[in-house]
């Protein structure tokens, strides 16, 4: 699922020659099957051990646009299963809440010089459009 909460974005996968818009209020999908793993491409000639598949925002979307990028790892099913086994479970990553300290002091007193009830002060305000 591809969606946006703010402005128009564009999911770009240049190595896969794919792009898909992310439009506020509209959910889109994109599906593809890579032909080669990341490891295979890293070993291709010319050899590039630092090879990664890139993902980025391909739409000038605002001041954070430059930071909207990352990498995609394509692995074999066996490599993926081994990677999954190495990952901690979600529940093991949750931090306990710890002790709750009581709130000290009292809430500040309301200002008595500016009451909300104008009937008590005799003040009338007229608003014109």
Backbone as a printed PyTorch tensor [residue, N CA C, xyz], in Angstrom:
tensor([[[  0.8310,  -1.1640,   0.0000],
         [  0.0000,   0.0000,   0.0000],
         [  0.8800,   1.2330,   0.0000]],

        [[  0.5330,   2.1500,  -0.8410],
         [  1.2620,   3.4070,  -0.9180],
         [  0.2500,   4.5190,  -0.6690]],

        [[  0.5540,   5.3890,   0.3040],
         [ -0.3470,   6.5040,   0.5870],
         [  0.4700,   7.6620,   1.1430]],

        [[ -0.1330,   8.8290,   1.1480],
         [  0.5180,  10.0240,   1.6630],
         [ -0.4350,  10.7310,   2.6030]],

        [[  0.1220,  11.3270,   3.6610],
         [ -0.7090,  12.0850,   4.5990],
         [ -0.6570,  13.5810,   4.3250]],

        [[  0.3140,  14.0290,   3.5120],
         [  0.4710,  15.4690,   3.3870],
         [  0.4240,  15.9790,   1.9510]],

        [[  1.4310,  15.6990,   1.1550],
         [  1.5160,  16.2200,  -0.2110],
         [  1.7740,  15.0720,  -1.1830]],

        [[  1.8530,  15.4040,  -2.4570],
         [  2.1470,  14.4060,  -3.4760],
         [  3.5910,  13.9380,  -3.3390]],

        [[  3.7780,  12.6390,  -3.2680],
         [  5.1080,  12.0170,  -3.2540],
         [  5.1480,  11.0500,  -4.4280]],

        [[  6.3040,  10.4840,  -4.7050],
         [  6.4290,   9.5050,  -5.7650],
         [  7.4700,   8.4810,  -5.3320]],

        [[  7.0460,   7.2380,  -5.1620],
         [  7.9630,   6.1680,  -4.7680],
         [  8.7600,   5.7800,  -6.0070]],

        [[ 10.0690,   5.9510,  -5.9410],
         [ 10.9220,   5.6350,  -7.0780],
         [ 11.8410,   4.4730,  -6.7660]],

        [[ 11.8540,   3.4890,  -7.6370],
         [ 12.7580,   2.3430,  -7.5390],
         [ 13.5520,   2.3010,  -8.8500]],

        [[ 14.6090,   3.1080,  -8.9530],
         [ 15.3000,   3.2500, -10.2360],
         [ 15.8860,   1.9560, -10.8060]],

        [[ 16.4020,   1.0690,  -9.9660],
         [ 16.9730,  -0.1780, -10.4770],
         [ 15.9090,  -1.1020, -11.0650]],

        [[ 14.6860,  -0.9650, -10.5910],
         [ 13.5840,  -1.7870, -11.0930],
         [ 12.7850,  -1.0670, -12.1730]],

        [[ 13.1840,   0.1760, -12.4620],
         [ 12.5050,   1.0100, -13.4690],
         [ 11.0180,   1.1610, -13.1360]],

        [[ 10.7490,   1.4760, -11.8570],
         [  9.3650,   1.6120, -11.4090],
         [  9.1910,   2.9030, -10.6240]],

        [[  8.0130,   3.5020, -10.7730],
         [  7.6170,   4.6700,  -9.9920],
         [  6.1170,   4.5690,  -9.7300]],

        [[  5.6920,   5.0910,  -8.5860],
         [  4.2630,   5.1230,  -8.2900],
         [  3.9860,   6.3390,  -7.4260]],

        [[  2.9560,   7.1040,  -7.8080],
         [  2.5880,   8.2810,  -7.0370],
         [  1.9560,   7.8960,  -5.7080]],

        [[  2.2400,   8.7180,  -4.7060],
         [  1.5790,   8.6180,  -3.4120],
         [  0.7740,   9.9040,  -3.2700]],

        [[ -0.5370,   9.7900,  -3.3790],
         [ -1.4300,  10.9460,  -3.4030],
         [ -2.2400,  10.9870,  -2.1110]],

        [[ -2.2980,  12.1620,  -1.4480],
         [ -3.0970,  12.2490,  -0.2250],
         [ -4.5450,  11.8240,  -0.4770]],

        [[ -5.0580,  10.9490,   0.3870],
         [ -6.4400,  10.5020,   0.2880],
         [ -6.6780,   9.3400,  -0.6600]],

        [[ -5.6410,   8.8950,  -1.3750],
         [ -5.8030,   7.7870,  -2.3210],
         [ -4.7690,   6.7050,  -1.9740]],

        [[ -5.2260,   5.4650,  -1.8710],
         [ -4.3140,   4.3470,  -1.6200],
         [ -4.0190,   3.6720,  -2.9430]],

        [[ -2.7350,   3.5420,  -3.2590],
         [ -2.3290,   2.8450,  -4.4810],
         [ -1.4640,   1.6510,  -4.1030]],

        [[ -1.2940,   0.7450,  -5.0350],
         [ -0.4450,  -0.4200,  -4.7980],
         [  0.5260,  -0.5840,  -5.9580]],

        [[  1.5930,  -1.2900,  -5.6930],
         [  2.5900,  -1.5760,  -6.7190],
         [  3.1330,  -2.9750,  -6.4150]],

        [[  3.2770,  -3.7800,  -7.4410],
         [  3.7300,  -5.1550,  -7.2490],
         [  4.7560,  -5.4840,  -8.3160]],

        [[  5.8310,  -6.1380,  -7.9160],
         [  6.8350,  -6.5520,  -8.8840],
         [  7.6150,  -7.7320,  -8.3240]],

        [[  8.2850,  -8.4440,  -9.1980],
         [  9.1260,  -9.5660,  -8.7990],
         [ 10.5400,  -9.3080,  -9.3080]],

        [[ 11.4910,  -9.0520,  -8.4070],
         [ 12.8720,  -8.8220,  -8.8410],
         [ 13.4720, -10.0900,  -9.4490]],

        [[ 14.3500,  -9.9000, -10.4120],
         [ 14.9910, -11.0440, -11.0530],
         [ 16.2670, -11.4700, -10.3450]],

        [[ 16.9620, -10.5130,  -9.7040],
         [ 18.2700, -10.8110,  -9.1290],
         [ 18.3440, -10.3200,  -7.6870]],

        [[ 19.0560, -11.0730,  -6.8550],
         [ 19.2460, -10.6720,  -5.4670],
         [ 20.2780,  -9.5540,  -5.3870]],

        [[ 20.2900,  -8.8930,  -4.2440],
         [ 21.2690,  -7.8320,  -4.0150],
         [ 22.6810,  -8.4110,  -4.0560]],

        [[ 22.8890,  -9.5880,  -3.4440],
         [ 24.2190, -10.2230,  -3.4440],
         [ 24.7050, -10.5180,  -4.8550]],

        [[ 23.8060, -11.0310,  -5.6900],
         [ 24.2030, -11.3670,  -7.0600],
         [ 24.6740, -10.1120,  -7.7860]],

        [[ 23.9350,  -9.0150,  -7.6510],
         [ 24.3340,  -7.7950,  -8.3400],
         [ 25.6060,  -7.1960,  -7.7720]],

        [[ 25.8700,  -7.3990,  -6.4880],
         [ 27.1050,  -6.8960,  -5.8900],
         [ 28.3130,  -7.6380,  -6.4510]],

        [[ 28.1210,  -8.8830,  -6.8790],
         [ 29.2250,  -9.6650,  -7.4110],
         [ 29.3640,  -9.6120,  -8.9260]],

        [[ 28.4310,  -8.9390,  -9.6040],
         [ 28.4780,  -8.8280, -11.0660],
         [ 29.6750,  -7.9860, -11.4980]],

        [[ 30.1400,  -8.2210, -12.7200],
         [ 31.2500,  -7.4290, -13.2520],
         [ 30.6980,  -6.1790, -13.9040]],

        [[ 31.2470,  -5.0180, -13.6580],
         [ 32.3410,  -4.8010, -12.7070],
         [ 31.8490,  -5.0240, -11.2760]],

        [[ 32.7040,  -5.6550, -10.4790],
         [ 32.3240,  -6.0190,  -9.1160],
         [ 32.1320,  -4.7530,  -8.2810]],

        [[ 30.9880,  -4.6800,  -7.6100],
         [ 30.6830,  -3.5570,  -6.7340],
         [ 30.1570,  -4.1280,  -5.4150]],

        [[ 31.0390,  -4.3590,  -4.4440],
         [ 30.5920,  -4.9640,  -3.1840],
         [ 29.6270,  -4.0790,  -2.3950]],

        [[ 29.5600,  -2.7970,  -2.7350],
         [ 28.6680,  -1.8730,  -2.0300],
         [ 27.3340,  -1.6960,  -2.7490]],

        [[ 27.0310,  -2.5470,  -3.7320],
         [ 25.7980,  -2.3940,  -4.5050],
         [ 24.5690,  -2.5060,  -3.6130]],

        [[ 23.6110,  -1.6050,  -3.8240],
         [ 22.3100,  -1.6620,  -3.1530],
         [ 21.2460,  -1.2490,  -4.1570]],

        [[ 20.0530,  -1.8070,  -3.9880],
         [ 18.8990,  -1.3180,  -4.7310],
         [ 18.4050,  -0.0790,  -3.9840]],

        [[ 18.1530,   0.9800,  -4.7250],
         [ 17.7310,   2.2360,  -4.1010],
         [ 16.2250,   2.4110,  -4.1510]],

        [[ 15.6990,   3.1190,  -3.1520],
         [ 14.3100,   3.5670,  -3.1450],
         [ 14.3480,   5.0250,  -2.7130]],

        [[ 13.5610,   5.8650,  -3.3820],
         [ 13.5710,   7.2840,  -3.0360],
         [ 12.2510,   7.9400,  -3.3980]],

        [[ 12.1000,   9.1710,  -2.9190],
         [ 10.9540,   9.9800,  -3.3100],
         [ 11.3790,  10.6970,  -4.5870]],

        [[ 10.6510,  10.4640,  -5.6490],
         [ 11.0130,  11.0320,  -6.9510],
         [ 10.1350,  12.2350,  -7.3040]],

        [[  9.5450,  12.8600,  -6.3020],
         [  8.6890,  14.0360,  -6.5080],
         [  9.1700,  15.1240,  -5.5600]],

        [[  9.4220,  16.3070,  -6.0650],
         [  9.8420,  17.4150,  -5.2010],
         [  8.6710,  17.7550,  -4.2800]],

        [[  8.7460,  17.2860,  -3.0400],
         [  7.5880,  17.3300,  -2.1580],
         [  7.7080,  18.3050,  -0.9990]],

        [[  8.8620,  18.8800,  -0.7870],
         [  9.0080,  19.8050,   0.3290],
         [ 10.4210,  19.7910,   0.8710]],

        [[ 10.5990,  20.4600,   2.0120],
         [ 11.9580,  20.6280,   2.5230],
         [ 12.5900,  19.3380,   3.0290]],

        [[ 11.8090,  18.3150,   3.3480],
         [ 12.3680,  17.0390,   3.7900],
         [ 12.6090,  16.0580,   2.6480]],

        [[ 12.3820,  16.5020,   1.4100],
         [ 12.4850,  15.6190,   0.2440],
         [ 13.8440,  14.9200,   0.1590]],

        [[ 14.9090,  15.6600,   0.4320],
         [ 16.2530,  15.0990,   0.2860],
         [ 16.4960,  13.8800,   1.1720]],

        [[ 15.7720,  13.7680,   2.2740],
         [ 16.0180,  12.6620,   3.2060],
         [ 15.1170,  11.4590,   2.9560]],

        [[ 14.2430,  11.5250,   1.9690],
         [ 13.3130,  10.4270,   1.7040],
         [ 13.9440,   9.4350,   0.7350]],

        [[ 14.8340,   8.6280,   1.2840],
         [ 15.4860,   7.6100,   0.4680],
         [ 15.9240,   6.4580,   1.3590]],

        [[ 16.1750,   5.3400,   0.7280],
         [ 16.5840,   4.1680,   1.4790],
         [ 17.0640,   3.0840,   0.5340]],

        [[ 17.1450,   1.8810,   1.0510],
         [ 17.5960,   0.7560,   0.2370],
         [ 16.5930,  -0.3850,   0.3450]],

        [[ 16.5930,  -1.2190,  -0.6750],
         [ 15.7620,  -2.4120,  -0.7180],
         [ 16.7130,  -3.6020,  -0.7870]],

        [[ 16.5050,  -4.5730,   0.0790],
         [ 17.3300,  -5.7820,   0.0530],
         [ 16.5120,  -6.8940,  -0.5890]],

        [[ 17.0560,  -7.4690,  -1.6490],
         [ 16.4250,  -8.6100,  -2.3140],
         [ 17.2700,  -9.8300,  -1.9760]],

        [[ 16.6440, -10.8180,  -1.3590],
         [ 17.3710, -12.0200,  -0.9450],
         [ 16.6230, -13.2580,  -1.4070]],

        [[ 17.2780, -14.3890,  -1.2420],
         [ 16.5980, -15.6480,  -1.5210],
         [ 15.6560, -15.9360,  -0.3590]],

        [[ 14.7470, -16.8600,  -0.5430],
         [ 13.8090, -17.1990,   0.5230],
         [ 14.5510, -17.7520,   1.7390]],

        [[ 15.5740, -18.5670,   1.5070],
         [ 16.3490, -19.1440,   2.6150],
         [ 17.0820, -18.0480,   3.3870]],

        [[ 17.6660, -17.0960,   2.6740],
         [ 18.3470, -15.9770,   3.3410],
         [ 17.3560, -15.1490,   4.1610]],

        [[ 16.1720, -14.9400,   3.6170],
         [ 15.1500, -14.1700,   4.3280],
         [ 14.7240, -14.8970,   5.6040]],

        [[ 14.4800, -16.1980,   5.5170],
         [ 14.0760, -16.9730,   6.7010],
         [ 15.1640, -16.9300,   7.7740]],

        [[ 16.4330, -17.0090,   7.3730],
         [ 17.5370, -16.9320,   8.3430],
         [ 17.5750, -15.5440,   8.9800]],

        [[ 17.3410, -14.5020,   8.1960],
         [ 17.3250, -13.1290,   8.7060],
         [ 16.1870, -12.9440,   9.7050]],

        [[ 15.0070, -13.4790,   9.3780],
         [ 13.8510, -13.3700,  10.2740],
         [ 14.1560, -14.0040,  11.6270]],

        [[ 14.8270, -15.1500,  11.6270],
         [ 15.1440, -15.8360,  12.8850],
         [ 16.0960, -15.0190,  13.7610]],

        [[ 16.9160, -14.1810,  13.1460],
         [ 17.8610, -13.3460,  13.8950],
         [ 17.1910, -12.1260,  14.5260]],

        [[ 16.0210, -11.7360,  14.0300],
         [ 15.3590, -10.5180,  14.4960],
         [ 14.6690, -10.7560,  15.8330]],

        [[ 14.7720,  -9.7700,  16.7410],
         [ 14.0610,  -9.9230,  18.0200],
         [ 12.5530,  -9.7980,  17.7940]],

        [[ 11.7890, -10.4660,  18.6440],
         [ 10.3360, -10.3550,  18.5310],
         [  9.9160,  -8.9490,  18.9200]],

        [[  8.7740,  -8.5490,  18.4360],
         [  8.2730,  -7.2140,  18.7520],
         [  8.1470,  -7.0170,  20.2610]],

        [[  7.6070,  -8.0020,  20.9460],
         [  7.3690,  -7.8690,  22.3770],
         [  8.6580,  -7.7760,  23.1870]],

        [[  9.7450,  -8.3350,  22.6700],
         [ 11.0090,  -8.2350,  23.4020],
         [ 11.6500,  -6.8660,  23.2440]],

        [[ 11.1720,  -6.0590,  22.3110],
         [ 11.7530,  -4.7280,  22.1060],
         [ 11.0040,  -3.6420,  22.8690]],

        [[  9.8610,  -3.9670,  23.4620],
         [  9.0680,  -2.9680,  24.1820],
         [  9.7050,  -2.6890,  25.5420]],

        [[  9.9110,  -1.4390,  25.8440],
         [ 10.4980,  -1.0480,  27.1230],
         [  9.4080,  -1.0090,  28.1940]],

        [[  9.6870,  -1.5220,  29.3940],
         [  8.6860,  -1.4300,  30.4570],
         [  8.4680,   0.0330,  30.8430]],

        [[  7.2810,   0.3250,  31.3020],
         [  6.9150,   1.7010,  31.6300],
         [  7.7200,   2.2490,  32.8090]],

        [[  8.1040,   1.4070,  33.7240],
         [  8.8440,   1.8770,  34.8860],
         [  7.9040,   2.4670,  35.9280]],

        [[  8.4780,   3.0400,  36.9640],
         [  7.6720,   3.6160,  38.0370],
         [  7.0870,   4.9470,  37.6080]],

        [[  5.8400,   5.1690,  37.9870],
         [  5.1800,   6.4420,  37.7180],
         [  5.3750,   7.3430,  38.9340]],

        [[  5.8970,   8.5390,  38.7120],
         [  6.0630,   9.4800,  39.8080],
         [  4.8090,  10.3250,  39.9240]],

        [[  4.3620,  10.5860,  41.1610],
         [  3.1730,  11.4380,  41.3110],
         [  3.5010,  12.8670,  40.8950]],

        [[  2.4900,  13.5590,  40.4050],
         [  2.6550,  14.9580,  40.0150],
         [  2.7680,  15.7950,  41.2720]],

        [[  3.7580,  16.6700,  41.2820],
         [  3.9670,  17.5180,  42.4560],
         [  3.3240,  18.8760,  42.2430]],

        [[  2.8450,  19.4660,  43.3250],
         [  2.2660,  20.8040,  43.2660],
         [  0.8180,  20.7620,  42.8220]],

        [[  0.2400,  21.9300,  42.6990],
         [ -1.1600,  22.0390,  42.3050],
         [ -1.2470,  22.8030,  40.9920]],

        [[ -2.3920,  22.7230,  40.3710],
         [ -2.6070,  23.4760,  39.1390],
         [ -2.5870,  24.9600,  39.4650]],

        [[ -2.0910,  25.7970,  38.5620],
         [ -2.0630,  27.2290,  38.8470],
         [ -3.4740,  27.7880,  38.9790]],

        [[ -3.6250,  28.8060,  39.8140],
         [ -4.9320,  29.4340,  40.0100],
         [ -5.3340,  30.1830,  38.7470]],

        [[ -6.6280,  30.1750,  38.4670],
         [ -7.1350,  30.9430,  37.3270],
         [ -7.0330,  32.4220,  37.6420]],

        [[ -6.7690,  33.1980,  36.6120],
         [ -6.6870,  34.6550,  36.7800],
         [ -8.0730,  35.1860,  37.1280]],

        [[ -8.1590,  35.9360,  38.1720],
         [ -9.4530,  36.4890,  38.5710],
         [ -9.7070,  37.8410,  37.9270]],

        [[ -8.7300,  38.3960,  37.2140],
         [ -8.8980,  39.7150,  36.6100],
         [ -9.5980,  39.6400,  35.2610]],

        [[ -9.7570,  38.4400,  34.7030],
         [-10.3580,  38.2980,  33.3770],
         [-11.3600,  37.1450,  33.4010]],

        [[-12.5040,  37.3340,  34.0830],
         [-13.4640,  36.2300,  34.1680],
         [-14.1300,  35.9590,  32.8200]],

        [[-14.5700,  34.7270,  32.6240],
         [-15.2050,  34.3420,  31.3660],
         [-16.6470,  34.8070,  31.2810]],

        [[-17.2970,  35.0250,  32.4170],
         [-18.7090,  35.4020,  32.4230],
         [-18.8470,  36.9170,  32.3600]],

        [[-19.1790,  37.4490,  31.1720],
         [-19.2780,  38.9000,  31.0070],
         [-20.5080,  39.4750,  31.7070]],

        [[-21.5020,  38.6350,  32.0250],
         [-22.6890,  39.1190,  32.7280],
         [-22.3210,  39.6290,  34.1120]],

        [[-21.3050,  39.0310,  34.7290],
         [-20.8840,  39.4440,  36.0580],
         [-20.1040,  40.7540,  36.0230]],

        [[-19.4430,  41.0370,  34.9100],
         [-18.6160,  42.2440,  34.8370],
         [-19.3430,  43.4080,  34.2070]],

        [[-20.4480,  43.1260,  33.5010],
         [-21.1690,  44.1990,  32.8420],
         [-20.5260,  44.6270,  31.5410]],

        [[-19.5570,  43.8770,  31.0500],
         [-18.8690,  44.2170,  29.8140],
         [-19.5800,  43.5700,  28.6340]],

        [[-19.8200,  44.3470,  27.5880],
         [-20.4380,  43.8230,  26.3830],
         [-19.4960,  44.0580,  25.2150]],

        [[-19.3190,  43.0350,  24.4010],
         [-18.4380,  43.1410,  23.2370],
         [-19.2760,  42.9130,  21.9930]],

        [[-19.1520,  43.8230,  21.0090],
         [-19.8610,  43.6740,  19.7370],
         [-18.8550,  43.2730,  18.6750]],

        [[-19.2190,  42.2870,  17.8760],
         [-18.3440,  41.8210,  16.8020],
         [-19.0520,  42.0770,  15.4820]],

        [[-18.3830,  42.8020,  14.5830],
         [-18.9570,  43.0830,  13.2640],
         [-18.1850,  42.2990,  12.2130]],

        [[-18.9020,  41.8010,  11.2200],
         [-18.2440,  41.0990,  10.1080],
         [-17.9290,  42.0510,   8.9970]]])
